[in-house]
Short mmCIF file of C-alpha atoms in Angstrom, two decimals:
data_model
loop_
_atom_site.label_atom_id
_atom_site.label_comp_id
_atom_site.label_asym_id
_atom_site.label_seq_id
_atom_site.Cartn_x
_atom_site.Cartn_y
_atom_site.Cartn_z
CA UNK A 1 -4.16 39.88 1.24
CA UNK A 2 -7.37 40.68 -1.17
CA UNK A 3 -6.82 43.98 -3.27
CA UNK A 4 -4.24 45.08 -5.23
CA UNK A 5 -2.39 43.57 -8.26
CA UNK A 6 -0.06 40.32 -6.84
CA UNK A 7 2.37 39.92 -9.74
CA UNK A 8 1.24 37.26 -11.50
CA UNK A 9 2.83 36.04 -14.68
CA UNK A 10 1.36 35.67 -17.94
CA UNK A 11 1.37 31.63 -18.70
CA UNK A 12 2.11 31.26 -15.60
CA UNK A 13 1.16 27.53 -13.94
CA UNK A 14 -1.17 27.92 -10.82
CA UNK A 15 -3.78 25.83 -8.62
CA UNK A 16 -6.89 27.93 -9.21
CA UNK A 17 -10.39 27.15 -7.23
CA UNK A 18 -13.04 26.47 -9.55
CA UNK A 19 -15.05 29.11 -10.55
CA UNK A 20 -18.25 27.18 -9.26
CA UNK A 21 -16.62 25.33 -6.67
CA UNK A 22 -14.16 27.06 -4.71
CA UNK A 23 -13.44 23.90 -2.18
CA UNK A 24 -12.19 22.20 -5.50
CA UNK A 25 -8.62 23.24 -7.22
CA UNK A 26 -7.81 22.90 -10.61
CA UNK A 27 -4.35 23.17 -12.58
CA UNK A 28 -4.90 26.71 -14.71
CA UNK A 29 -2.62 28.95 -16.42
CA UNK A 30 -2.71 33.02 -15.77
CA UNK A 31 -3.88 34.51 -19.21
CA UNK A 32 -3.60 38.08 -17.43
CA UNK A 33 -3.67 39.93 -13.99
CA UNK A 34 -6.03 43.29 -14.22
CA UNK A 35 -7.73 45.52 -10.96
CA UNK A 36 -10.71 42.85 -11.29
CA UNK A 37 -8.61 39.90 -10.93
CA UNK A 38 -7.12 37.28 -12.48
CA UNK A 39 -7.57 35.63 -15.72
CA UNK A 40 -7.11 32.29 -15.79
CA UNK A 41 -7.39 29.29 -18.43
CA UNK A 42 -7.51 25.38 -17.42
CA UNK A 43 -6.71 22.75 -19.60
CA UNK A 44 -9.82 22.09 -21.38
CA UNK A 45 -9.67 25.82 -22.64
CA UNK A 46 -12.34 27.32 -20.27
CA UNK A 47 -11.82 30.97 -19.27
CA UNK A 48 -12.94 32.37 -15.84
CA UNK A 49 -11.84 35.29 -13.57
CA UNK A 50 -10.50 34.64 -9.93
CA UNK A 51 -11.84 37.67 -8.33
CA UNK A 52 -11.05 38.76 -4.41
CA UNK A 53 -10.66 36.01 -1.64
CA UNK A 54 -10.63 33.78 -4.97
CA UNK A 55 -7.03 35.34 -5.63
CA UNK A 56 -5.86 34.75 -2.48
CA UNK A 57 -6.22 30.79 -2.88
CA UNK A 58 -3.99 30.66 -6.62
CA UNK A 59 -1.24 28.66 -5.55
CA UNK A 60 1.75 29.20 -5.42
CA UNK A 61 1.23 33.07 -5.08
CA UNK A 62 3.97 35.28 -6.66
CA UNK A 63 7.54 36.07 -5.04
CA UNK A 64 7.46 32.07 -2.88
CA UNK A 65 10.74 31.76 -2.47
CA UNK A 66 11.71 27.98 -4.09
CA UNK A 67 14.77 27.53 -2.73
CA UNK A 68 13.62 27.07 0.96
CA UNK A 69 12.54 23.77 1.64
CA UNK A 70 13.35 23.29 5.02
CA UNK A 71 9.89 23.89 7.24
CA UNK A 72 12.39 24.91 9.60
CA UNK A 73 13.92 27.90 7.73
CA UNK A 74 10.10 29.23 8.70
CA UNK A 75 11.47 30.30 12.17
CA UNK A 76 9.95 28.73 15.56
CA UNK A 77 6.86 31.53 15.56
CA UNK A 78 5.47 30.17 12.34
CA UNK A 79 1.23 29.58 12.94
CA UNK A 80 -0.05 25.99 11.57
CA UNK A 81 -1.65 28.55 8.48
CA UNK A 82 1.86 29.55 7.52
CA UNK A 83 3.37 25.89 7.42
CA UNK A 84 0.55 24.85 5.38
CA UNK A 85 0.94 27.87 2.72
CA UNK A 86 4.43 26.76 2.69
CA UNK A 87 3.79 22.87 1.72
CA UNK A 88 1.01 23.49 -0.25
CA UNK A 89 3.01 26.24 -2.37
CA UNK A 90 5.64 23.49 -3.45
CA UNK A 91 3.43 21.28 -3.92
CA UNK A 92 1.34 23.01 -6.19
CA UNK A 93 4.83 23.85 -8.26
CA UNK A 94 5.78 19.77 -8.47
CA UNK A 95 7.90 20.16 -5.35
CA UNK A 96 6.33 17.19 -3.71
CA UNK A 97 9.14 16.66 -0.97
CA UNK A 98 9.91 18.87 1.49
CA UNK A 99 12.34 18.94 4.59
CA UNK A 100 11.75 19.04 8.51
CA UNK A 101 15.19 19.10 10.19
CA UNK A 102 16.27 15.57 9.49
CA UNK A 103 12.74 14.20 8.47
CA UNK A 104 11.26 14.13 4.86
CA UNK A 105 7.57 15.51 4.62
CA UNK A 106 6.11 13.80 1.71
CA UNK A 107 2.65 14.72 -0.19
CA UNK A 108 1.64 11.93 -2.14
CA UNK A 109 0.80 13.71 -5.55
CA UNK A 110 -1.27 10.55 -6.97
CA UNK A 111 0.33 10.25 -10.20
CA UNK A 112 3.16 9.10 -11.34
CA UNK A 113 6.52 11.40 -11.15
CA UNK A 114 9.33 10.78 -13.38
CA UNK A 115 12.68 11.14 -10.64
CA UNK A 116 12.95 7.54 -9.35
CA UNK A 117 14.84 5.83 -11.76
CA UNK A 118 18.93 4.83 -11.73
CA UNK A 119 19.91 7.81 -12.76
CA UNK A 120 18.36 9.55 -9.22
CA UNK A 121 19.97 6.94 -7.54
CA UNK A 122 23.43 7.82 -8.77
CA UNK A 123 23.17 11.26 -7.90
CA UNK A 124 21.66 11.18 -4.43
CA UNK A 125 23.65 8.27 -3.91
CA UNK A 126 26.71 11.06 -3.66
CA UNK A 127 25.21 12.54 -0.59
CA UNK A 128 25.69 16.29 -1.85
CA UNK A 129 23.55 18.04 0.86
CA UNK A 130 22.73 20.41 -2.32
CA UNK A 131 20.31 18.52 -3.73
CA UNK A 132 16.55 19.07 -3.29
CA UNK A 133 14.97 17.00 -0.89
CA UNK A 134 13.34 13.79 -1.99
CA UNK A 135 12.68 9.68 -0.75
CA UNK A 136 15.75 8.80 -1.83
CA UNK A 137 17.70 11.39 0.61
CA UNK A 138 16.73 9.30 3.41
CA UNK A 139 17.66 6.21 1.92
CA UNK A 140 21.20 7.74 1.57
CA UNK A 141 21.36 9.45 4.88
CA UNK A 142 20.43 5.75 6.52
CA UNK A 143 23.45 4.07 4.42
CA UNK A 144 25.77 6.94 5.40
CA UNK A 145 25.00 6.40 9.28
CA UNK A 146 25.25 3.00 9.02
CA UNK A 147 28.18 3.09 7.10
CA UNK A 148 30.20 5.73 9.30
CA UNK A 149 28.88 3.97 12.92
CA UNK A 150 28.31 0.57 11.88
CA UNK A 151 24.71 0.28 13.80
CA UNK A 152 21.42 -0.58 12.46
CA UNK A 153 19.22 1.79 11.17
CA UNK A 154 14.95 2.02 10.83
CA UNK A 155 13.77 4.27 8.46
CA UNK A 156 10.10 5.18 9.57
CA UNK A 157 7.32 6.14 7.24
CA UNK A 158 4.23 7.19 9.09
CA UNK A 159 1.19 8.92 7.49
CA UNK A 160 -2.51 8.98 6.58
CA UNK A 161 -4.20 6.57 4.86
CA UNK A 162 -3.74 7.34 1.39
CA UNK A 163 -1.13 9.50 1.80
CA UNK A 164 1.18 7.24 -0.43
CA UNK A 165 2.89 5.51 2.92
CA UNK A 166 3.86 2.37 0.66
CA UNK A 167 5.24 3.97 -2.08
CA UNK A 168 7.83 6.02 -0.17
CA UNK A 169 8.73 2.87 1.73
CA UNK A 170 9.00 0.83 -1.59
CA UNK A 171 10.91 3.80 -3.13
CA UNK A 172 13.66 4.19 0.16
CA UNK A 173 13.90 0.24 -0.56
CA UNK A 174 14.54 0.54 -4.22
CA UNK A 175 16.90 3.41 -3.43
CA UNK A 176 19.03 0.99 -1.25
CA UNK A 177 18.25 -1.78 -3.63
CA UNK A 178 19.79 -0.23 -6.96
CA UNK A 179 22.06 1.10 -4.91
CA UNK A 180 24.21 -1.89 -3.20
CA UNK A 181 22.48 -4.97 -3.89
CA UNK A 182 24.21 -7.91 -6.09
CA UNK A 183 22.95 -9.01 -9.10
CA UNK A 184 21.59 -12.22 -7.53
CA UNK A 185 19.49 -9.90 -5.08
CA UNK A 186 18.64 -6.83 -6.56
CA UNK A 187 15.94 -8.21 -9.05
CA UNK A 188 14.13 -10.46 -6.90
CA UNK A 189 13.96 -7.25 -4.04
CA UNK A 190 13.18 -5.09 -6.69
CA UNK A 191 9.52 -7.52 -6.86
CA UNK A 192 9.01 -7.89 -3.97
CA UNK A 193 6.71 -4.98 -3.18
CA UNK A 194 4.57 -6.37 -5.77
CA UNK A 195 4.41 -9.79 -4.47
CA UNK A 196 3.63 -8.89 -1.13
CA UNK A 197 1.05 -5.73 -1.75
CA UNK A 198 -2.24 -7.27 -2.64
CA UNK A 199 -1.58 -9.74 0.25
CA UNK A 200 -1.40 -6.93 2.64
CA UNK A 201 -3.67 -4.35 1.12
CA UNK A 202 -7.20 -3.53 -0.07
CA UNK A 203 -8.41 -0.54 -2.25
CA UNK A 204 -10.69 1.47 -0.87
CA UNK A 205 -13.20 3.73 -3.09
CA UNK A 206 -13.83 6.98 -1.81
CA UNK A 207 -17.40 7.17 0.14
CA UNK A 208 -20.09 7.80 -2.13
CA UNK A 209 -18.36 7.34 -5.31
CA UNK A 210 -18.82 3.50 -5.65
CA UNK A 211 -20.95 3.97 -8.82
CA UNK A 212 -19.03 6.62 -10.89
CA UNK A 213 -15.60 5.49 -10.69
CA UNK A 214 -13.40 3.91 -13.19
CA UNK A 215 -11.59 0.77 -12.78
CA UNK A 216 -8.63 0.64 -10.34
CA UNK A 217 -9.98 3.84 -9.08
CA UNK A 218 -9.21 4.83 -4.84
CA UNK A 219 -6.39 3.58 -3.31
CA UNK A 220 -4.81 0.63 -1.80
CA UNK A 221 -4.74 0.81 1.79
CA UNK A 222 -2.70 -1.17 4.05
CA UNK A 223 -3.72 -3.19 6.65
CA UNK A 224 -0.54 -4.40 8.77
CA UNK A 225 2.47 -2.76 9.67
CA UNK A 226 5.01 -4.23 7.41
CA UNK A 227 9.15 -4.16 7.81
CA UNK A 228 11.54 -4.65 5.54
CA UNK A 229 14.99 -5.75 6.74
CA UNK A 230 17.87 -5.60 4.41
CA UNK A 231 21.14 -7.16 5.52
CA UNK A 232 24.55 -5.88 4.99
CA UNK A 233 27.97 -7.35 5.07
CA UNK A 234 31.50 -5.92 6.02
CA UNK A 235 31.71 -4.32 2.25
CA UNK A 236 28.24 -2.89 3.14
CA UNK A 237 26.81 -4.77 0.38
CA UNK A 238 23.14 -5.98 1.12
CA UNK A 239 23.54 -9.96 2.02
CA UNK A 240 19.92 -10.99 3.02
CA UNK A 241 16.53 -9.50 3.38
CA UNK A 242 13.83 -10.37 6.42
CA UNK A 243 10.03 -9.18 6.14
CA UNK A 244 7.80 -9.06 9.33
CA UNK A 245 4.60 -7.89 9.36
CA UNK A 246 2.67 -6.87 12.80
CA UNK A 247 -0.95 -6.67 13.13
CA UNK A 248 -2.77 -7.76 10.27
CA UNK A 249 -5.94 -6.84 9.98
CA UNK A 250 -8.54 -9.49 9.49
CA UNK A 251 -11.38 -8.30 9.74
CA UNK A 252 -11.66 -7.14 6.47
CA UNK A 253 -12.59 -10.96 6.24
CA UNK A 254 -15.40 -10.74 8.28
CA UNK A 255 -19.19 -10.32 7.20
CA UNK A 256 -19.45 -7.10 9.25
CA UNK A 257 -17.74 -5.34 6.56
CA UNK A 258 -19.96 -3.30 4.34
CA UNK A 259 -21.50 -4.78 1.27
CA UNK A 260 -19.99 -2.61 -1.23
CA UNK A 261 -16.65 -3.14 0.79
CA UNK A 262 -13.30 -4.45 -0.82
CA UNK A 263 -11.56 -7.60 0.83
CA UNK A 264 -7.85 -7.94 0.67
CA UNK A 265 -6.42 -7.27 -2.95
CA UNK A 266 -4.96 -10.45 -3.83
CA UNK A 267 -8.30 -11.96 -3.99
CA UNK A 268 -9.61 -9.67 -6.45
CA UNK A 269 -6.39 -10.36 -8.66
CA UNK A 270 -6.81 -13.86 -8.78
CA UNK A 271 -10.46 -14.25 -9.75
CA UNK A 272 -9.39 -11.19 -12.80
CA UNK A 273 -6.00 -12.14 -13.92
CA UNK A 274 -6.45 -16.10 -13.31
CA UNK A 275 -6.38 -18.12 -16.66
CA UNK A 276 -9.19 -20.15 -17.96
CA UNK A 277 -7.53 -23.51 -17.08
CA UNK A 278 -6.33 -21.99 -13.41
CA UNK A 279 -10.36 -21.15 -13.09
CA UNK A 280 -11.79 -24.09 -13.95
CA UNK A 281 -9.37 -26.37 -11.21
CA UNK A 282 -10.08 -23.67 -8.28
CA UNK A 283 -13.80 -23.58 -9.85
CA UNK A 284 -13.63 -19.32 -9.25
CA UNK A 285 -16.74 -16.83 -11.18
CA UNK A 286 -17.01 -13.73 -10.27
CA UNK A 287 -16.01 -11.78 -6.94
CA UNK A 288 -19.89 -10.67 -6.55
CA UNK A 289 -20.44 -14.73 -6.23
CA UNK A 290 -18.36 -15.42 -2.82
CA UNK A 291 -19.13 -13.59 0.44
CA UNK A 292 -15.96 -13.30 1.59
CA UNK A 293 -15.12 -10.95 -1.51
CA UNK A 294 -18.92 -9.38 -1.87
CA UNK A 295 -17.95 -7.12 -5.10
CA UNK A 296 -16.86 -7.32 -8.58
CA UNK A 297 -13.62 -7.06 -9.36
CA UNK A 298 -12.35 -4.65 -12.48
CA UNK A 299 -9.94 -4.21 -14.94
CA UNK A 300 -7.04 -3.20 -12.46
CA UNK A 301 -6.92 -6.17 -10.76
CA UNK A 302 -5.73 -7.92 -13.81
CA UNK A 303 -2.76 -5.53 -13.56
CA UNK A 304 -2.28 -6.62 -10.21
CA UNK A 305 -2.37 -9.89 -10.70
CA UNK A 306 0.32 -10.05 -13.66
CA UNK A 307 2.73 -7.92 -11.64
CA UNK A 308 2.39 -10.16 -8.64
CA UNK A 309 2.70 -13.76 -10.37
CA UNK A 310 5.89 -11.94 -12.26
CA UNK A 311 6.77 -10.89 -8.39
CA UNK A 312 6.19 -14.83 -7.37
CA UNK A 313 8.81 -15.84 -10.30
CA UNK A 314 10.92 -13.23 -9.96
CA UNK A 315 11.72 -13.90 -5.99
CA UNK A 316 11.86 -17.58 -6.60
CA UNK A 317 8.46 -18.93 -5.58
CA UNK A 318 8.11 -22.58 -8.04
CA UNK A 319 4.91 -22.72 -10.39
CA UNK A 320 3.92 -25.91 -7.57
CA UNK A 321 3.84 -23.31 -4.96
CA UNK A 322 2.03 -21.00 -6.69
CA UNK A 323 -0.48 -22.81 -7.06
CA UNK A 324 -0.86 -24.00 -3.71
CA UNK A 325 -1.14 -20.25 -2.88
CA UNK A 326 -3.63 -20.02 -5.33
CA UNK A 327 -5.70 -23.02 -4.32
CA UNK A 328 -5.82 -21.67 -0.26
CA UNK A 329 -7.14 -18.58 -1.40
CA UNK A 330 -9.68 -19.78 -3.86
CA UNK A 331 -10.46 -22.69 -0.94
CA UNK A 332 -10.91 -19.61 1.30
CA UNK A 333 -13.85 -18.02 -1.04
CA UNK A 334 -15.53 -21.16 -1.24
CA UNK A 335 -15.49 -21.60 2.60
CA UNK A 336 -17.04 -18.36 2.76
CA UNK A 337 -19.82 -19.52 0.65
CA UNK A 338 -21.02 -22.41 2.86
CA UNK A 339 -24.79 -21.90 4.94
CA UNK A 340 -25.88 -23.56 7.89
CA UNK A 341 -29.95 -24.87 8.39
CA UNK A 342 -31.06 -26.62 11.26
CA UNK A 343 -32.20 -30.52 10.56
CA UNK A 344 -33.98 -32.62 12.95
CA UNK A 345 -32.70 -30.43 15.50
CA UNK A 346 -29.24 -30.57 14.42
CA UNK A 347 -27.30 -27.83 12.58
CA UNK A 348 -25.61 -29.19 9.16
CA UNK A 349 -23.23 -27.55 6.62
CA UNK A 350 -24.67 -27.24 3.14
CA UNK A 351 -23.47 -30.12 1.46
CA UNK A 352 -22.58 -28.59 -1.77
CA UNK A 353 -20.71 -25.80 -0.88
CA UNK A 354 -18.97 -28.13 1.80
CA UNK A 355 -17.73 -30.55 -1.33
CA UNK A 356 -16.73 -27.84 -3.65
CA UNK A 357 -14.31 -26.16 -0.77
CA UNK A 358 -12.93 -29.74 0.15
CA UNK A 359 -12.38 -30.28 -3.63
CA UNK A 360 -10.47 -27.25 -4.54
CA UNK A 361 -8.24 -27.72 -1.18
CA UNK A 362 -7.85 -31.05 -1.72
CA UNK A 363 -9.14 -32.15 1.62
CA UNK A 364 -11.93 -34.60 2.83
CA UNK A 365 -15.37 -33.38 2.11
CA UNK A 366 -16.96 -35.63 4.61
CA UNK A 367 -14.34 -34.88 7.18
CA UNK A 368 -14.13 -31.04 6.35
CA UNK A 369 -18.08 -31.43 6.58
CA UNK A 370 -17.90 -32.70 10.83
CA UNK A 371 -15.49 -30.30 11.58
CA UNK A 372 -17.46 -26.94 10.73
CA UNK A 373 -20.87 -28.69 12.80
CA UNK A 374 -18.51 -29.27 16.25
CA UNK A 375 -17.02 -26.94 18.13
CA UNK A 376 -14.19 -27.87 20.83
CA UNK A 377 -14.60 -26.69 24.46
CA UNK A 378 -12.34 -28.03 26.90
CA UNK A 379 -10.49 -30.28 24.91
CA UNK A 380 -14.27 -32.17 24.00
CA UNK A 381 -15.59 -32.06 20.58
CA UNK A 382 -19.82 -30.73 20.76
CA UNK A 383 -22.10 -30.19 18.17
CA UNK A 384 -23.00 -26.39 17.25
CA UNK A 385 -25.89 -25.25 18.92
CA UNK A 386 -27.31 -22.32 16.56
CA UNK A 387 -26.27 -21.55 12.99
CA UNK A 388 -25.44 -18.75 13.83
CA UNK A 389 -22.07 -20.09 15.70
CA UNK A 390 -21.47 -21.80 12.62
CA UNK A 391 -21.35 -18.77 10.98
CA UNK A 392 -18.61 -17.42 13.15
CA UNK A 393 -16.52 -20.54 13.45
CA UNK A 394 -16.43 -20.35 9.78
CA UNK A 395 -15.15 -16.87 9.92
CA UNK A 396 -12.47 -17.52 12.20
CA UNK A 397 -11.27 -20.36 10.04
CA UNK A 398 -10.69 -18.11 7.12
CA UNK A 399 -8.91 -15.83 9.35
CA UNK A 400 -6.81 -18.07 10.65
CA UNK A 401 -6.27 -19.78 6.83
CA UNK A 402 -5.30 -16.34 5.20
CA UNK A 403 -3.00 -15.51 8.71
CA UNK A 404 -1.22 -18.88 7.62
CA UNK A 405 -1.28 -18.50 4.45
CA UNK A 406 0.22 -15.19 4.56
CA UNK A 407 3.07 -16.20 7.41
CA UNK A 408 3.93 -18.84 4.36
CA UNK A 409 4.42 -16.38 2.24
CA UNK A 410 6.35 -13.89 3.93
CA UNK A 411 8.66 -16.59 5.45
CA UNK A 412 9.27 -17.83 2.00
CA UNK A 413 10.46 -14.32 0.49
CA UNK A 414 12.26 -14.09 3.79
CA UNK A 415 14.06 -16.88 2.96
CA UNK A 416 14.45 -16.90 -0.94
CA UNK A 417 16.03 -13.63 -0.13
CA UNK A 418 18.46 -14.40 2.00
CA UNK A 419 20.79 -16.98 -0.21
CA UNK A 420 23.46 -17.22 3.71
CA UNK A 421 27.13 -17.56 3.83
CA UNK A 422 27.60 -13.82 4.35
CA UNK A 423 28.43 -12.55 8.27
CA UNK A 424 25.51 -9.84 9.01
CA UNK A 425 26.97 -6.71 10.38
CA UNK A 426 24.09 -4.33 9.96
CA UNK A 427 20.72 -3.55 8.61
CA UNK A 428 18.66 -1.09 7.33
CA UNK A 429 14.86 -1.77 8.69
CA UNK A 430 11.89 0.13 6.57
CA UNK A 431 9.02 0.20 8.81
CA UNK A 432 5.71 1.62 7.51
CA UNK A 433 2.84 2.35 9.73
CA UNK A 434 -0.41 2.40 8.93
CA UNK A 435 -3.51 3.78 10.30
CA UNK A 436 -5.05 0.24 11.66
CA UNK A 437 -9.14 -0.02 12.36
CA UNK A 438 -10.13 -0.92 15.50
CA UNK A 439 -10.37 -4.80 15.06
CA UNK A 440 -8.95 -8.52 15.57
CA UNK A 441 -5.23 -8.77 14.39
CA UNK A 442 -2.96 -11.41 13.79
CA UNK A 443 0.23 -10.20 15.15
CA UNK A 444 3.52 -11.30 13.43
CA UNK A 445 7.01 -11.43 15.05
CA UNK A 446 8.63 -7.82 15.11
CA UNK A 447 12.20 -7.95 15.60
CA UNK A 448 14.25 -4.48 16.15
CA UNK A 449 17.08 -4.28 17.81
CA UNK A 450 16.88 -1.97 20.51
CA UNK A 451 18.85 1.17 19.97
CA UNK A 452 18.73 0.95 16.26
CA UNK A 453 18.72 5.14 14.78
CA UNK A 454 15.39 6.13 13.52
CA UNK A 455 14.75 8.32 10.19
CA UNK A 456 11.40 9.21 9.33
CA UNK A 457 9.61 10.42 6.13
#
C-alpha cells in the first residue's frame, strides 16, 4: 500500500514505528500528511517523518471501520495478515476487546483501563447485545445461560503468558461478584484474587533486562491452573464459592532455577511488607540471603503484601492464622538455607541453620535435625549416603510444605466463603489456564461437572 497520500488526520492519535527502530511502536500524533510522508510528533515533543513501508505500519490506518468488532464480520477467506491488521487496529485505538462468534479475544494493554467499575457492571449487566464487546460480556452471557437453562456454566480464559490471563478471570469474577453477590459475600470475593495471587504466581523480568528495570517491573505469571466456583441459589443469588487449583508448579522451588530467577510471589511480599516485630520472630533479612528465594525483593512487593494481608482479613482468615501462614513460609526459607558436610563418614545437617528452621516452625531442632540425615526405603529408616541426597530430600520437603501449605489456604477461602444453609442449584466455574513448564506438579482436586457450557475469552 506504499505511495500515495492515505488520509491521515491532523492530531490524529496513531502507533508510529520509531524512527530508529522500526520493530518498536510508539504512541504519536499526525502533525501533517505531505507526498514525502507523514509527520508525526510523540509525546516527548520529538518530530520525525514516517516515510514509505514506514507509513504502512501507522496504526490504525485511515477509513478502519470501528464499528466491526466481530473477527467474523472479516468473511471465512480472511489470511492470518488480515485478522491481525484487524486486532491490532483496535487495539491501537483503546479497543482492547474484540469478538470471535461467541468468544472474547482479549489483548492485555498493560496498564490500567478505566471501564471496570459498578457503573460497567450495571450496564452490561442489561445484556443489550449493542454494547461493545468487553470481559464483562461474558460474565453476563454465562449468568443469562445459566439463568434461562438452569445448568452450570465454565467460563474459560486461555492465553499466553503475560497476556493478562488473570486479570480477565478476576474481572469476569468481579463482574458476577458486584453483580449478584450479598453483602456478606461480595467483599470478601471481591479479595480474594489478592489473597490467593502471590501464592500462585511469580513475576518474571523480561530476559536480559534484570539490571535496568524498575521495581515491580515484568509480570506475574501463573503457575497452576486455578478455578473459581461460585454457587448460586434458586433466586440466582451467589450462595458459596469453591477454589481448586490443578497442577502447581513447584519447581520454581527447586535449585535448578536460574540465579537471577523469581520464586513464588508471596515470598517476596513477606520478607518486604513484613513488620519489624513480624521479622524479628520469623528471623527473615533479605530475599538475596535464602536460596530458596535467590534475589532481592523491591518496592512492589510491599504493595503486594498489604493487599494480600487486607485479602487475609477481608475473607476471614484470624491474625493466629496468619501468622501460622507466615511462620511455614518463613520456616520454608530457612530450610532452604541448611548445608550438608560429610563427618567421620557420616553426612550431618548444619547445626545452625537446622536450629534456626526448627525455631521459627516451632518444631524440635534435634528431631528436625535426624530426620533430614535418614531417608526411608521400604518402610526402614537409613542414613543418607552423599550430601548430595540431602540436598534433594530437602527440596522435596519444601515442596511438599508449600503444596500443604497452599491446600490450607485454598480450603480455608473455600470454606470462609461458603457461610451453607443455601440449596446449590448452579454454578458459574472460571477456569484459567496457564502455559505450565515442563516440571513436577502437585495436582489439586478438579471438580467439573461433566456437561457444564463452556465460554471462553
Amino acid at each position: 500500500m506504499s505511495g500515495g497520500v492515505r488520509g491521515f488526520a491532523p492530531s490524529s492519535f496513531v502507533w508510529a514505528p520509531l524512527e530508529d527502530d522500526d520493530a518498536v511502536l510508539t504512541p504519536a500524533l499526525v502533525e501533517e500528511e505531505n507526498t514525502e510522508g507523514v509527520v508525526l510528533r510523540d509525546m516527548a515533543g520529538r518530530h520525525w517523518t514516517a516515510r514509505g513501508p514506514g507509513v504502512d505500519q501507522l496504526c490504525p490506518q485511515p477509513g478502519f471501520d470501528f464499528s466491526r468488532h466481530d473477527v467474523c464480520s472479516l468473511g471465512v477467506e480472511a489470511d492470518l495478515e488480515t485478522i491481525e491488521l484487524f486486532l491490532r487496529s483496535r487495539f491501537c485505538k483503546g479497543l482492547v476487546y474484540s469478538q470471535l462468534g461467541d468468544a472474547l479475544i482479549a489483548i492485555n494493554p498493560n496498564r490500567h483501563m478505566p471501564f471496570y467499575g459498578r457503573d460497567k457492571v450495571d450496564e452490561y449487566q442489561a445484556l443489550d447485545a449493542s454494547l461493545p464487546p468487553h470481559v464483562f460480556s461474558v460474565g453476563a452471557q454465562a449468568y443469562k445461560h445459566m439463568c434461562n437453562s438452569m445448568e452450570s456454566q465454565v467460563v474459560m480464559v486461555v492465553g499466553e503468558p503475560g497476556s493478562g490471563k488473570s486479570q480477565a478471570a478476576k474481572h469476569v469474577v468481579d463482574f458476577l461478584n458486584m453483580a449478584s453477590s450479598p453483602p456478606e459475600i461480595e467483599e470478601k470475593l471481591g479479595s480474594l484474587h489478592d489473597l490467593l495471587a502471590p501464592f500462585i504466581s511469580r513475576r518474571v523480568i523480561p530476559e536480559g533486562s534484570h539490571d535496568q528495570v524498575s521495581a515491580g517491573s515484568g509480570w506475574s505469571s501463573t503457575k497452576a491452573i486455578p478455578m473459581v466456583t461460585l454457587e448460586f441459589d434458586a433466586d440466582q443469588f451467589i450462595c458459596g464459592v469453591s477454589v481448586n487449583l490443578v497442577g502447581l508448579e513447584l519447581g520454581s522451588l527447586s535449585s535448578a532455577v536460574a540465579e537471577d530467577e523469581r520464586t513464588f510471589d508471596v515470598f517476596y511480599a513477606l520478607l518486604r511488607g513484613a513488620d519489624e516485630e513480624l521479622d524479628q520472630s520469623l528471623d527473615l533479612v533479605s530475599g538475596s540471603d535464602f536460596h530458596c528465594t535467590r534475589v532481592e525483593e523491591d518496592d512492589g512487593d510491599e504493595g503486594a503484601f498489604v493487599a494480600m494481608t487486607r485479602g487475609m482479613e477481608q475473607v476471614g482468615l484470624t491474625e493466629g492464622e496468619r501468622l501460622d501462614i507466615f511462620r511455614v513460609l518463613a520456616g520454608i526459607m530457612h530450610l532452604s538455607n541448611i548445608s550438608f558436610s560429610t563427618v567421620d563418614g557420616n553426612v550431618e545437617a548444619n547445626e545452625d541453620a537446622v536450629t534456626v528452621a526448627a525455631e521459627v516452625l516451632q518444631v524440635d531442632a534435634d528431631a528436625l535435625g535426624d530426620v533430614l540425615v535418614t531417608t526411608e526405603i521400604r518402610g526402614s529408616h537409613e542414613p543418607l549416603e552423599s550430601e548430595g541426597e540431602g540436598r534433594v530430600l530437602v527440596e522435596r520437603l519444601l515442596e511438599l510444605m508449600y503444596a500443604r501449605l497452599v491446600r490450607y489456604v485454598v480450603d480455608r477461602c473455600t470454606a470462609l466463603l461458603s457461610p451453607g444453609g443455601d440449596e446449590v442449584e448452579s454454578c458459574i466455574a472460571v477456569l484459567q489456564l496457564p502455559h505450565l513448564a515442563p516440571s513436577r506438579a502437585t495436582d489439586f482436586e478438579l471438580s467439573a461437572a461433566p456437561g457444564w457450557r463452556t465460554a471462553c475469552t
